[in-house]
PDB file of C-alpha atoms in Angstrom:
ATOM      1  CA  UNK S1388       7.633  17.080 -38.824  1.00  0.00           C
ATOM      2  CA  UNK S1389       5.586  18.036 -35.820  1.00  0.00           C
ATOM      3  CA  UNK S1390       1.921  19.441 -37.030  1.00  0.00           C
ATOM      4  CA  UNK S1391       0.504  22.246 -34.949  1.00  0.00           C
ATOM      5  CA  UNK S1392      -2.798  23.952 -35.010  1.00  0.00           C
ATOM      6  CA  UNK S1393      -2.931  28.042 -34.089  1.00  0.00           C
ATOM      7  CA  UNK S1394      -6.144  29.025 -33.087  1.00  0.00           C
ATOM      8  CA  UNK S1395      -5.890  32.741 -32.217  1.00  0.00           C
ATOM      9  CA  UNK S1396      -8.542  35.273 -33.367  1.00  0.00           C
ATOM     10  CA  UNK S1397      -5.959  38.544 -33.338  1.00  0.00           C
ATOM     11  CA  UNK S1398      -4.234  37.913 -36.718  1.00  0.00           C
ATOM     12  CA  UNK S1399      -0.636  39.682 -35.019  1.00  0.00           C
ATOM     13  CA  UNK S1400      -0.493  37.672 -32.363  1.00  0.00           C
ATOM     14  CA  UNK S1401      -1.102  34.301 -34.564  1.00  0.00           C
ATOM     15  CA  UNK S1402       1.467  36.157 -37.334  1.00  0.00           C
ATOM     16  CA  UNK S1403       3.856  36.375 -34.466  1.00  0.00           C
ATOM     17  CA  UNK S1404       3.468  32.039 -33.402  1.00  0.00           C
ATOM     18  CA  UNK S1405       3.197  30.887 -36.952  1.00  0.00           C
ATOM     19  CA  UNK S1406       6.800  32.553 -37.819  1.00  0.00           C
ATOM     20  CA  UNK S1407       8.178  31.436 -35.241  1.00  0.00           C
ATOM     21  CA  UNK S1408       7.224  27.856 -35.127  1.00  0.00           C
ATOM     22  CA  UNK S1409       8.106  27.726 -38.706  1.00  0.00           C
ATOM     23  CA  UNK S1410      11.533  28.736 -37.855  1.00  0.00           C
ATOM     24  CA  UNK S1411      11.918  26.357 -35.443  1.00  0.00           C
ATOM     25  CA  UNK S1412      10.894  23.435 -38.431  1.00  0.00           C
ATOM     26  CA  UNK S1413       7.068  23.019 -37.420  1.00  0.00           C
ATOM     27  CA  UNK S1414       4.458  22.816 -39.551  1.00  0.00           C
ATOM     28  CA  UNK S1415       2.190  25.605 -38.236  1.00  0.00           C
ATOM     29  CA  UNK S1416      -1.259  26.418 -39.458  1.00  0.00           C
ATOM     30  CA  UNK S1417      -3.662  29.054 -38.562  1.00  0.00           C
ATOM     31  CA  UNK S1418      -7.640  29.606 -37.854  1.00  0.00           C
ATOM     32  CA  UNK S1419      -9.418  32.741 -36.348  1.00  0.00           C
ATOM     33  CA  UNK S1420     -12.895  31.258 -35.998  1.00  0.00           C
ATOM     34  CA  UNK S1421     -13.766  29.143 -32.811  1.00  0.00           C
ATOM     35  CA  UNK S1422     -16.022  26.509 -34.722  1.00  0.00           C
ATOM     36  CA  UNK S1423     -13.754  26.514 -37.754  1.00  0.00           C
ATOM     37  CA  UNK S1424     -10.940  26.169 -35.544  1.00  0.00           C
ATOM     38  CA  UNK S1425     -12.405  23.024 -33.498  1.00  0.00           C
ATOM     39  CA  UNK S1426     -13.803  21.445 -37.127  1.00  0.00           C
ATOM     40  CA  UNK S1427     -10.013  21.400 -38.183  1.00  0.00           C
ATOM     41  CA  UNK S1428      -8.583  20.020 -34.650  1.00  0.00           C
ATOM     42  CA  UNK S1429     -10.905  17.241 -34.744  1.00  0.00           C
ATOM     43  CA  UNK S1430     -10.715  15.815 -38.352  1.00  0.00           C
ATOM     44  CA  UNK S1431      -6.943  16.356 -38.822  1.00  0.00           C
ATOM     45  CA  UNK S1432      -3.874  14.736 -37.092  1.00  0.00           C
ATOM     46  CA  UNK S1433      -2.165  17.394 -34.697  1.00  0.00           C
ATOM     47  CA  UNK S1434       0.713  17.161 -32.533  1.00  0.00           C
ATOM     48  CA  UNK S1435      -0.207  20.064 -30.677  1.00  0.00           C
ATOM     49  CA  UNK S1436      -2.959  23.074 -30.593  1.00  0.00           C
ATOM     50  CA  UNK S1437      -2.138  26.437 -29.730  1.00  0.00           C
ATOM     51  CA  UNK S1438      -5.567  27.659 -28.420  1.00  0.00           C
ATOM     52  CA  UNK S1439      -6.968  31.397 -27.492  1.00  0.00           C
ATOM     53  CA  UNK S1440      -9.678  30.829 -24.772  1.00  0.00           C
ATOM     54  CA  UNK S1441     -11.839  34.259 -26.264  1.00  0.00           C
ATOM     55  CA  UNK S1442     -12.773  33.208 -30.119  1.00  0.00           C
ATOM     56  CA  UNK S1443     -15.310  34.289 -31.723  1.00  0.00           C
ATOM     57  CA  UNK S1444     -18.160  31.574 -32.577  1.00  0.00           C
ATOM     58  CA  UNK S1445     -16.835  29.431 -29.977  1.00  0.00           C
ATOM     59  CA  UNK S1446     -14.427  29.405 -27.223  1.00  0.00           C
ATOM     60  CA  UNK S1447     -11.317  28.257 -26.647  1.00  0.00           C
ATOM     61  CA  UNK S1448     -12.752  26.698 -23.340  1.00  0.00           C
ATOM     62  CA  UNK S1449     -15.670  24.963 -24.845  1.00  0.00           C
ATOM     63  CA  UNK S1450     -13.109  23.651 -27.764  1.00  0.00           C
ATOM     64  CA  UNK S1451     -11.333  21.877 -25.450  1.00  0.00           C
ATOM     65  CA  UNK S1452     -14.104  20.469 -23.312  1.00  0.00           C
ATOM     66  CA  UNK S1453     -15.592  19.110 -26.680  1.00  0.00           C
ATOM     67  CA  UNK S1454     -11.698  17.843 -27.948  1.00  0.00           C
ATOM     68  CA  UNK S1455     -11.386  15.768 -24.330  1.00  0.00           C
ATOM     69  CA  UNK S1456     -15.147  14.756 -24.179  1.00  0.00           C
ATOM     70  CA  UNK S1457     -14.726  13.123 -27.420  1.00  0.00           C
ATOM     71  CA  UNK S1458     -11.450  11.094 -26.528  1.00  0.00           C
ATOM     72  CA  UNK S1459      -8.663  13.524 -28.143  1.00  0.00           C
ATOM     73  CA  UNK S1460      -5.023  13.452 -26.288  1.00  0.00           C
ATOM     74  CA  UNK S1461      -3.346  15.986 -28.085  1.00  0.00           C
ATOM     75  CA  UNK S1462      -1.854  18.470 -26.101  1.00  0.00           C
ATOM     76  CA  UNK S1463      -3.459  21.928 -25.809  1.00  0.00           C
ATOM     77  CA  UNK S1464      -1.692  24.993 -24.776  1.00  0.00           C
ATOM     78  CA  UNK S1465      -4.425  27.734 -23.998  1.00  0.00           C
ATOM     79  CA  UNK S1466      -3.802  31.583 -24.219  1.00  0.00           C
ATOM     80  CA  UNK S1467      -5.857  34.065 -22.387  1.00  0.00           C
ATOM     81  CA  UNK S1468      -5.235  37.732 -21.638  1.00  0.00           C
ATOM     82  CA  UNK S1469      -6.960  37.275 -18.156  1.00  0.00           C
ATOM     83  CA  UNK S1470      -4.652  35.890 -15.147  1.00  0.00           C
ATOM     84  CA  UNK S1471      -7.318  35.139 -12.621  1.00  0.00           C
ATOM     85  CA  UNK S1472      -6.786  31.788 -10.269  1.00  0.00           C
ATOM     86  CA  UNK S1473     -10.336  30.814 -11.761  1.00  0.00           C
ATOM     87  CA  UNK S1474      -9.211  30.732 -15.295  1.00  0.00           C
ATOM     88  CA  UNK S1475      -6.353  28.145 -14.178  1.00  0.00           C
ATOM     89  CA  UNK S1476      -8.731  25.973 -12.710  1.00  0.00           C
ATOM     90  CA  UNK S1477     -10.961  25.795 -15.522  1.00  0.00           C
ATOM     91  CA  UNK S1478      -8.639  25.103 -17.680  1.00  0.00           C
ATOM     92  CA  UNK S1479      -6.958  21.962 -15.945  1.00  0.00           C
ATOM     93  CA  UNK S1480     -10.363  20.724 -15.444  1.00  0.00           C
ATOM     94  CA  UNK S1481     -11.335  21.292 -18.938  1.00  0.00           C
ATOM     95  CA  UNK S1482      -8.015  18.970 -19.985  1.00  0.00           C
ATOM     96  CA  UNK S1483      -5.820  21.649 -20.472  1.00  0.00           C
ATOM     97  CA  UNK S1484      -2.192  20.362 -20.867  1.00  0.00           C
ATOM     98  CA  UNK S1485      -0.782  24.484 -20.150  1.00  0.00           C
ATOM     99  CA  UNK S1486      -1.635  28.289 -19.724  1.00  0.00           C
ATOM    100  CA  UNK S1487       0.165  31.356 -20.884  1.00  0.00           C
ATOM    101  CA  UNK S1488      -1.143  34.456 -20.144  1.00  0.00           C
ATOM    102  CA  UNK S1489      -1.149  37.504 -22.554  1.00  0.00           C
ATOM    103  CA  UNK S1490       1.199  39.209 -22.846  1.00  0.00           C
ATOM    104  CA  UNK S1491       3.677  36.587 -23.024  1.00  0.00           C
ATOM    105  CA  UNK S1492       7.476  35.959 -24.144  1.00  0.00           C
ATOM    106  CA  UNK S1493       7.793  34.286 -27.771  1.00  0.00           C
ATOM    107  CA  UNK S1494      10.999  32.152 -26.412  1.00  0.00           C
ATOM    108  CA  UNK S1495       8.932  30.982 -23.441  1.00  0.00           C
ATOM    109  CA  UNK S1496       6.206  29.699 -25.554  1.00  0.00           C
ATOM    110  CA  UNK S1497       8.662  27.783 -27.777  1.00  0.00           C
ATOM    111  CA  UNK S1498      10.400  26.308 -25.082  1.00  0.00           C
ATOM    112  CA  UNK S1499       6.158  25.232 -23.740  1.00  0.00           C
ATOM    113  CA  UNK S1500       5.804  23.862 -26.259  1.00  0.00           C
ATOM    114  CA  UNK S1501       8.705  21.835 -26.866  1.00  0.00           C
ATOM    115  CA  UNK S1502       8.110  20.599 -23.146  1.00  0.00           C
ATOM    116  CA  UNK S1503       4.800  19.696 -23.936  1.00  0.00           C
ATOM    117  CA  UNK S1504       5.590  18.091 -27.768  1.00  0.00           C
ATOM    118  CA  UNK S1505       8.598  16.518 -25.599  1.00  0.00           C
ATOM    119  CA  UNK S1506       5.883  14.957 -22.803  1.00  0.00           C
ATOM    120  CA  UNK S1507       3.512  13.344 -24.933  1.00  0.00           C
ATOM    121  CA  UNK S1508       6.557  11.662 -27.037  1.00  0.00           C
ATOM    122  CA  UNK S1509       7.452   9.862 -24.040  1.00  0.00           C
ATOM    123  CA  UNK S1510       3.851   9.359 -22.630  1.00  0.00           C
ATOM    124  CA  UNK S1511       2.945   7.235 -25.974  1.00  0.00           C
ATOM    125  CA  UNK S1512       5.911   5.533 -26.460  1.00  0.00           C
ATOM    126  CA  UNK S1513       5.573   3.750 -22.797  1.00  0.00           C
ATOM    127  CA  UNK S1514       3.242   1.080 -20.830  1.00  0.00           C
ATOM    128  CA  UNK S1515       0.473   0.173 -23.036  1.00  0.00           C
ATOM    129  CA  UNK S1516      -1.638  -2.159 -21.078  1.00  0.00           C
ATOM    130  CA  UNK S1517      -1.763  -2.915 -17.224  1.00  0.00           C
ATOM    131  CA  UNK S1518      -4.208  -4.124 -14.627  1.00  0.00           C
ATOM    132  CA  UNK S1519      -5.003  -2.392 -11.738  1.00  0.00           C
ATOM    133  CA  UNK S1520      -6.570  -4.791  -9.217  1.00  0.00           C
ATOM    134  CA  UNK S1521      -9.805  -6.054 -11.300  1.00  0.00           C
ATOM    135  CA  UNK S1522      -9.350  -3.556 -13.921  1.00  0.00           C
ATOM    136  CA  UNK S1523      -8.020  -3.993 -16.841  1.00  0.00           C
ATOM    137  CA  UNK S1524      -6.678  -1.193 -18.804  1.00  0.00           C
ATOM    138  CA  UNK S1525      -5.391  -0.451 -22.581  1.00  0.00           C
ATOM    139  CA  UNK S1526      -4.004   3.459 -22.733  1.00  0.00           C
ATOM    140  CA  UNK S1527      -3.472   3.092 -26.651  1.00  0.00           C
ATOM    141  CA  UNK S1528      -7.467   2.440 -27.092  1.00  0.00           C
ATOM    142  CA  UNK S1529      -8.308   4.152 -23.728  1.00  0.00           C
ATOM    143  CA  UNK S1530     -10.595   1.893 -22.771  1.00  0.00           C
ATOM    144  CA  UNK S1531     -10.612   0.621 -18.930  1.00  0.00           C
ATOM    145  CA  UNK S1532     -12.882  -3.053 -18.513  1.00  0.00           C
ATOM    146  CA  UNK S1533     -14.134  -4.584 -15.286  1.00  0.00           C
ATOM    147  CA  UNK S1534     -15.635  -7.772 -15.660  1.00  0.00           C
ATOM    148  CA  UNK S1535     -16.384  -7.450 -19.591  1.00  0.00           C
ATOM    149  CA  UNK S1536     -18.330  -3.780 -18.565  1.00  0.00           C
ATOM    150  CA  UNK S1537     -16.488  -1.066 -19.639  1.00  0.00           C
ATOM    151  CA  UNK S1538     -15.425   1.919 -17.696  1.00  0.00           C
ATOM    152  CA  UNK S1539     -15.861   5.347 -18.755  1.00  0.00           C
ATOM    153  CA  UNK S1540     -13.214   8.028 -18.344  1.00  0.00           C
ATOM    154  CA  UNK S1541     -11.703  10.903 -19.551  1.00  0.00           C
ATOM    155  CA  UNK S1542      -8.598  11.654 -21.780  1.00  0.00           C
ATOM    156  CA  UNK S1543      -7.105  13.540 -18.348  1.00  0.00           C
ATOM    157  CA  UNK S1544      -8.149  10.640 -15.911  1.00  0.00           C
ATOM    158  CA  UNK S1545      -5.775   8.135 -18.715  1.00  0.00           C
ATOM    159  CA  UNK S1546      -2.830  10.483 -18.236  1.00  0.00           C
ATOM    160  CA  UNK S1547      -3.036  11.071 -14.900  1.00  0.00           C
ATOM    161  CA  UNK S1548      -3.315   7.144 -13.944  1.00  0.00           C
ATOM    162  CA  UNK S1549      -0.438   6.226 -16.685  1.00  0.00           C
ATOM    163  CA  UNK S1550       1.820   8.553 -14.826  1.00  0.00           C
ATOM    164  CA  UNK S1551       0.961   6.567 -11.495  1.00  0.00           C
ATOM    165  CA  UNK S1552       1.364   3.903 -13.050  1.00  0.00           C
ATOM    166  CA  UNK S1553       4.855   4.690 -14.143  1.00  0.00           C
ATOM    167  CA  UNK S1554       5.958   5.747 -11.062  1.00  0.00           C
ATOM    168  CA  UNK S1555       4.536   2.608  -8.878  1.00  0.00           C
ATOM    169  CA  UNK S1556       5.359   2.530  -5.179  1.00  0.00           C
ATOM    170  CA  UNK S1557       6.902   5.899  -5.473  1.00  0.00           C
ATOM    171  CA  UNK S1558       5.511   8.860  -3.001  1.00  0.00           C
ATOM    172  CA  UNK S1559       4.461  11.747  -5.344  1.00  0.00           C
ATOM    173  CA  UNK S1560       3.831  15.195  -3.813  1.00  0.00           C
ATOM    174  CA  UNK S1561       0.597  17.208  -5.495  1.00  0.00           C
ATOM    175  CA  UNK S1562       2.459  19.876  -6.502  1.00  0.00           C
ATOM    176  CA  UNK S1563       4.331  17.033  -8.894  1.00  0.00           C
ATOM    177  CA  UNK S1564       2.084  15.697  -9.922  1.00  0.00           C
ATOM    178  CA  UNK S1565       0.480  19.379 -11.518  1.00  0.00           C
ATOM    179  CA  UNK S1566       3.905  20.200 -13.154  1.00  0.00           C
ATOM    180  CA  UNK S1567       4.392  16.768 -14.970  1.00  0.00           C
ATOM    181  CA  UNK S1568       0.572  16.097 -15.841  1.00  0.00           C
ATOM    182  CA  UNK S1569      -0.941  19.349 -16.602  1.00  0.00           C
ATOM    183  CA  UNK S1570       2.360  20.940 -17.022  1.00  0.00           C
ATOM    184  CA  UNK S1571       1.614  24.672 -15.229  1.00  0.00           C
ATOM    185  CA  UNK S1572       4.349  26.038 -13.693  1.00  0.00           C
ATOM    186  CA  UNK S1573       2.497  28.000 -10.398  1.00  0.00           C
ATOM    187  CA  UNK S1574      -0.907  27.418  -9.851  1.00  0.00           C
ATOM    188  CA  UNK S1575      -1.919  28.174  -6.103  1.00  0.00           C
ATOM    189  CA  UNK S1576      -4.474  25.571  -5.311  1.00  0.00           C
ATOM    190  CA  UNK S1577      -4.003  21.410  -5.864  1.00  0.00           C
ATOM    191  CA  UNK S1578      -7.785  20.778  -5.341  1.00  0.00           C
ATOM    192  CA  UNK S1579      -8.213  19.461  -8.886  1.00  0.00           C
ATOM    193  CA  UNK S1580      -5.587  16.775  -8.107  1.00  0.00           C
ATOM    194  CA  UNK S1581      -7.596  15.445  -5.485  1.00  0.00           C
ATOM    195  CA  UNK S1582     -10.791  15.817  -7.461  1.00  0.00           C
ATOM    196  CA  UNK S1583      -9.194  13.286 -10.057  1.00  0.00           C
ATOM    197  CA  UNK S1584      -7.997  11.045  -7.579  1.00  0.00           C
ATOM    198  CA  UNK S1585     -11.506  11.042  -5.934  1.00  0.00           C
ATOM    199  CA  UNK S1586     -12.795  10.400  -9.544  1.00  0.00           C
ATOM    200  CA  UNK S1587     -10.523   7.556 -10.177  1.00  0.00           C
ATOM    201  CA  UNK S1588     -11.072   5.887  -7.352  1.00  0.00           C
ATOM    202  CA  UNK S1589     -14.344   5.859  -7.279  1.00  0.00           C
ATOM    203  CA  UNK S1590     -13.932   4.237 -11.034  1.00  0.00           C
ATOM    204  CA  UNK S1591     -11.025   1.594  -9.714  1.00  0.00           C
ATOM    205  CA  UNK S1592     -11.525   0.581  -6.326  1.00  0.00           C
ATOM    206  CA  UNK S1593     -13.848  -1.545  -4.886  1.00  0.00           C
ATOM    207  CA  UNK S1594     -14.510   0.513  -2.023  1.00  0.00           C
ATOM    208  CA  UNK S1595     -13.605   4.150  -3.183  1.00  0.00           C
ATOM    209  CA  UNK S1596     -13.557   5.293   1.199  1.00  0.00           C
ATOM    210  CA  UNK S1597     -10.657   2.708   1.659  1.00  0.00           C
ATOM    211  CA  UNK S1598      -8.683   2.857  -1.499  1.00  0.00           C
ATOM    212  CA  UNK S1599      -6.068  -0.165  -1.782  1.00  0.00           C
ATOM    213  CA  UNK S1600      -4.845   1.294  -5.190  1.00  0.00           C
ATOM    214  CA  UNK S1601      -4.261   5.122  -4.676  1.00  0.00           C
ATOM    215  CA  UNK S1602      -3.469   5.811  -1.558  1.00  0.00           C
ATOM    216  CA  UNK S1603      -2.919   9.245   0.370  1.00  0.00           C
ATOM    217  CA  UNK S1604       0.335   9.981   2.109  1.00  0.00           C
ATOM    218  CA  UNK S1605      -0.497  12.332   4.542  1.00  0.00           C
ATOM    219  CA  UNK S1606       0.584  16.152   4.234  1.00  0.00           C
ATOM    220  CA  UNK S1607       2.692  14.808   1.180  1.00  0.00           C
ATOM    221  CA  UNK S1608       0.368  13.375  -1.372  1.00  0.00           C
ATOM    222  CA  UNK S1609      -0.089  10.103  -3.351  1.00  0.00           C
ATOM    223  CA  UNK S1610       1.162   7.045  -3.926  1.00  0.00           C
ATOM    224  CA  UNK S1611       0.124   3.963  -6.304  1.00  0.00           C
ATOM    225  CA  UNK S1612       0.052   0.375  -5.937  1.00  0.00           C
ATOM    226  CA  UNK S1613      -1.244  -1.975  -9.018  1.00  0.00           C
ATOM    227  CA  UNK S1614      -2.387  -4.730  -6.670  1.00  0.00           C
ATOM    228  CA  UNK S1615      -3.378  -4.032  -3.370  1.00  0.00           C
ATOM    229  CA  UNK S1616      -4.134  -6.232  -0.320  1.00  0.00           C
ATOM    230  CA  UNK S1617      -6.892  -7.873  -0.218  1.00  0.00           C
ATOM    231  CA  UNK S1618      -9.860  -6.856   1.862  1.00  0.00           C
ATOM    232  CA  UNK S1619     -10.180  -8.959   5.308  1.00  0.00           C
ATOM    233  CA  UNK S1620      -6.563  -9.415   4.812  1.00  0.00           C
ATOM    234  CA  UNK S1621      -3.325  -8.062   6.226  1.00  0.00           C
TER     235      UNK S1621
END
């Protein structure tokens, strides 16, 4: 049985989720306290956390910066009563897997978060291990090595290069790659898909200006090669 964690500080609202999850045969618990909340995400297994971005004691935003700082994957869908562009942004930066906004449709949360329960099932049950030119990578321990140093990056930057790495050779607009990573339907700005990109390369290649692993399609977006040419070669 899939475990999920409600953190919502107006007891309706969580009343409302926890019934309704239960119907559908999850295992649903409940906290109204930020810190209390983010105590029992981190030291208990979770399949997903519903998360309120305004808790009291601390907020859903910092909770999640803190979860993906200190390696969690587990998928977080964050509510929030305010619809500003900003909000969005932070939240995909902060790790964010998707955003409803207050009020919202009970049947279009389920169906979120059966999407998002759905995602991760087949994002851990594929590739495991893979090099990417002199790096070697392990998604299972996330850990990314380059000549016995390791490589530090975050829970986002895995998924995001697992899902190139999936989809080798293929040509993958931005817009794509928002919906299947982060999993927001309409967001009106794909700069934080080029900020990870600009991250990961800088992490991956040896020379981040002339990538040989992620490379831009122009007006269209990305596309991934494992092994690139080498350089001084054609």
């Amino acid at each position: 049985m899939k475990r999920i964690l409600v953190i919502e500080d107006d007891p309706a609202i969580a009343r409302g989720l926890l019934d309704n999850l239960r119907q559908e045969h999850y295992e649903a618990e409940w906290e109204s306290d930020g810190k209390k909340g983010y105590e029992k995400a981190r030291k208990q297994k979770w399949d997903l956390i519903v998360l309120d971005v305004m808790l009291p004691e601390m907020s859903g935003t910092d909770i999640c910066r803190s979860l993906r700082q200190g390696g969690s994957q587990v998928p977080v869908m964050m509510l929030t009563g305010r619809g500003a562009e900003t909000d969005k942004v932070l939240g995909l930066e902060l790790g964010a897997d998707d955003y409803v906004t207050k009020p919202f449709s009970i049947r279009e949360v389920l169906a979120r978060v059966k999407a998002l329960l759905r995602r991760q099932t087949e994002v851990l049950s594929e590739i495991a291990e893979t090099d990417v030119g002199e790096v070697h990578i392990d998604f299972k321990k996330q850990e990314a090595v380059r000549g016995g140093k390791k490589i530090k990056m975050s829970a986002k930057e895995y998924q995001l290069l697992k899902y190139f790495v999936q989809r080798e050779g293929q040509v993958i607009s931005r817009d794509q790659i928002l919906n299947e990573v982060w999993g927001f339907d309409a967001l009106p700005t794909t700069r934080t898909v080029d900020n990870y990109v600009l991250s990961l390369r800088k992490k991956l290649e040896p020379s981040p200006s002339k990538p040989r692993h992620i490379l831009t399609i122009h007006t269209v977006g990305y596309k991934f090669v494992r092994q690139g040419p080498i350089a001084g070669k054609k």
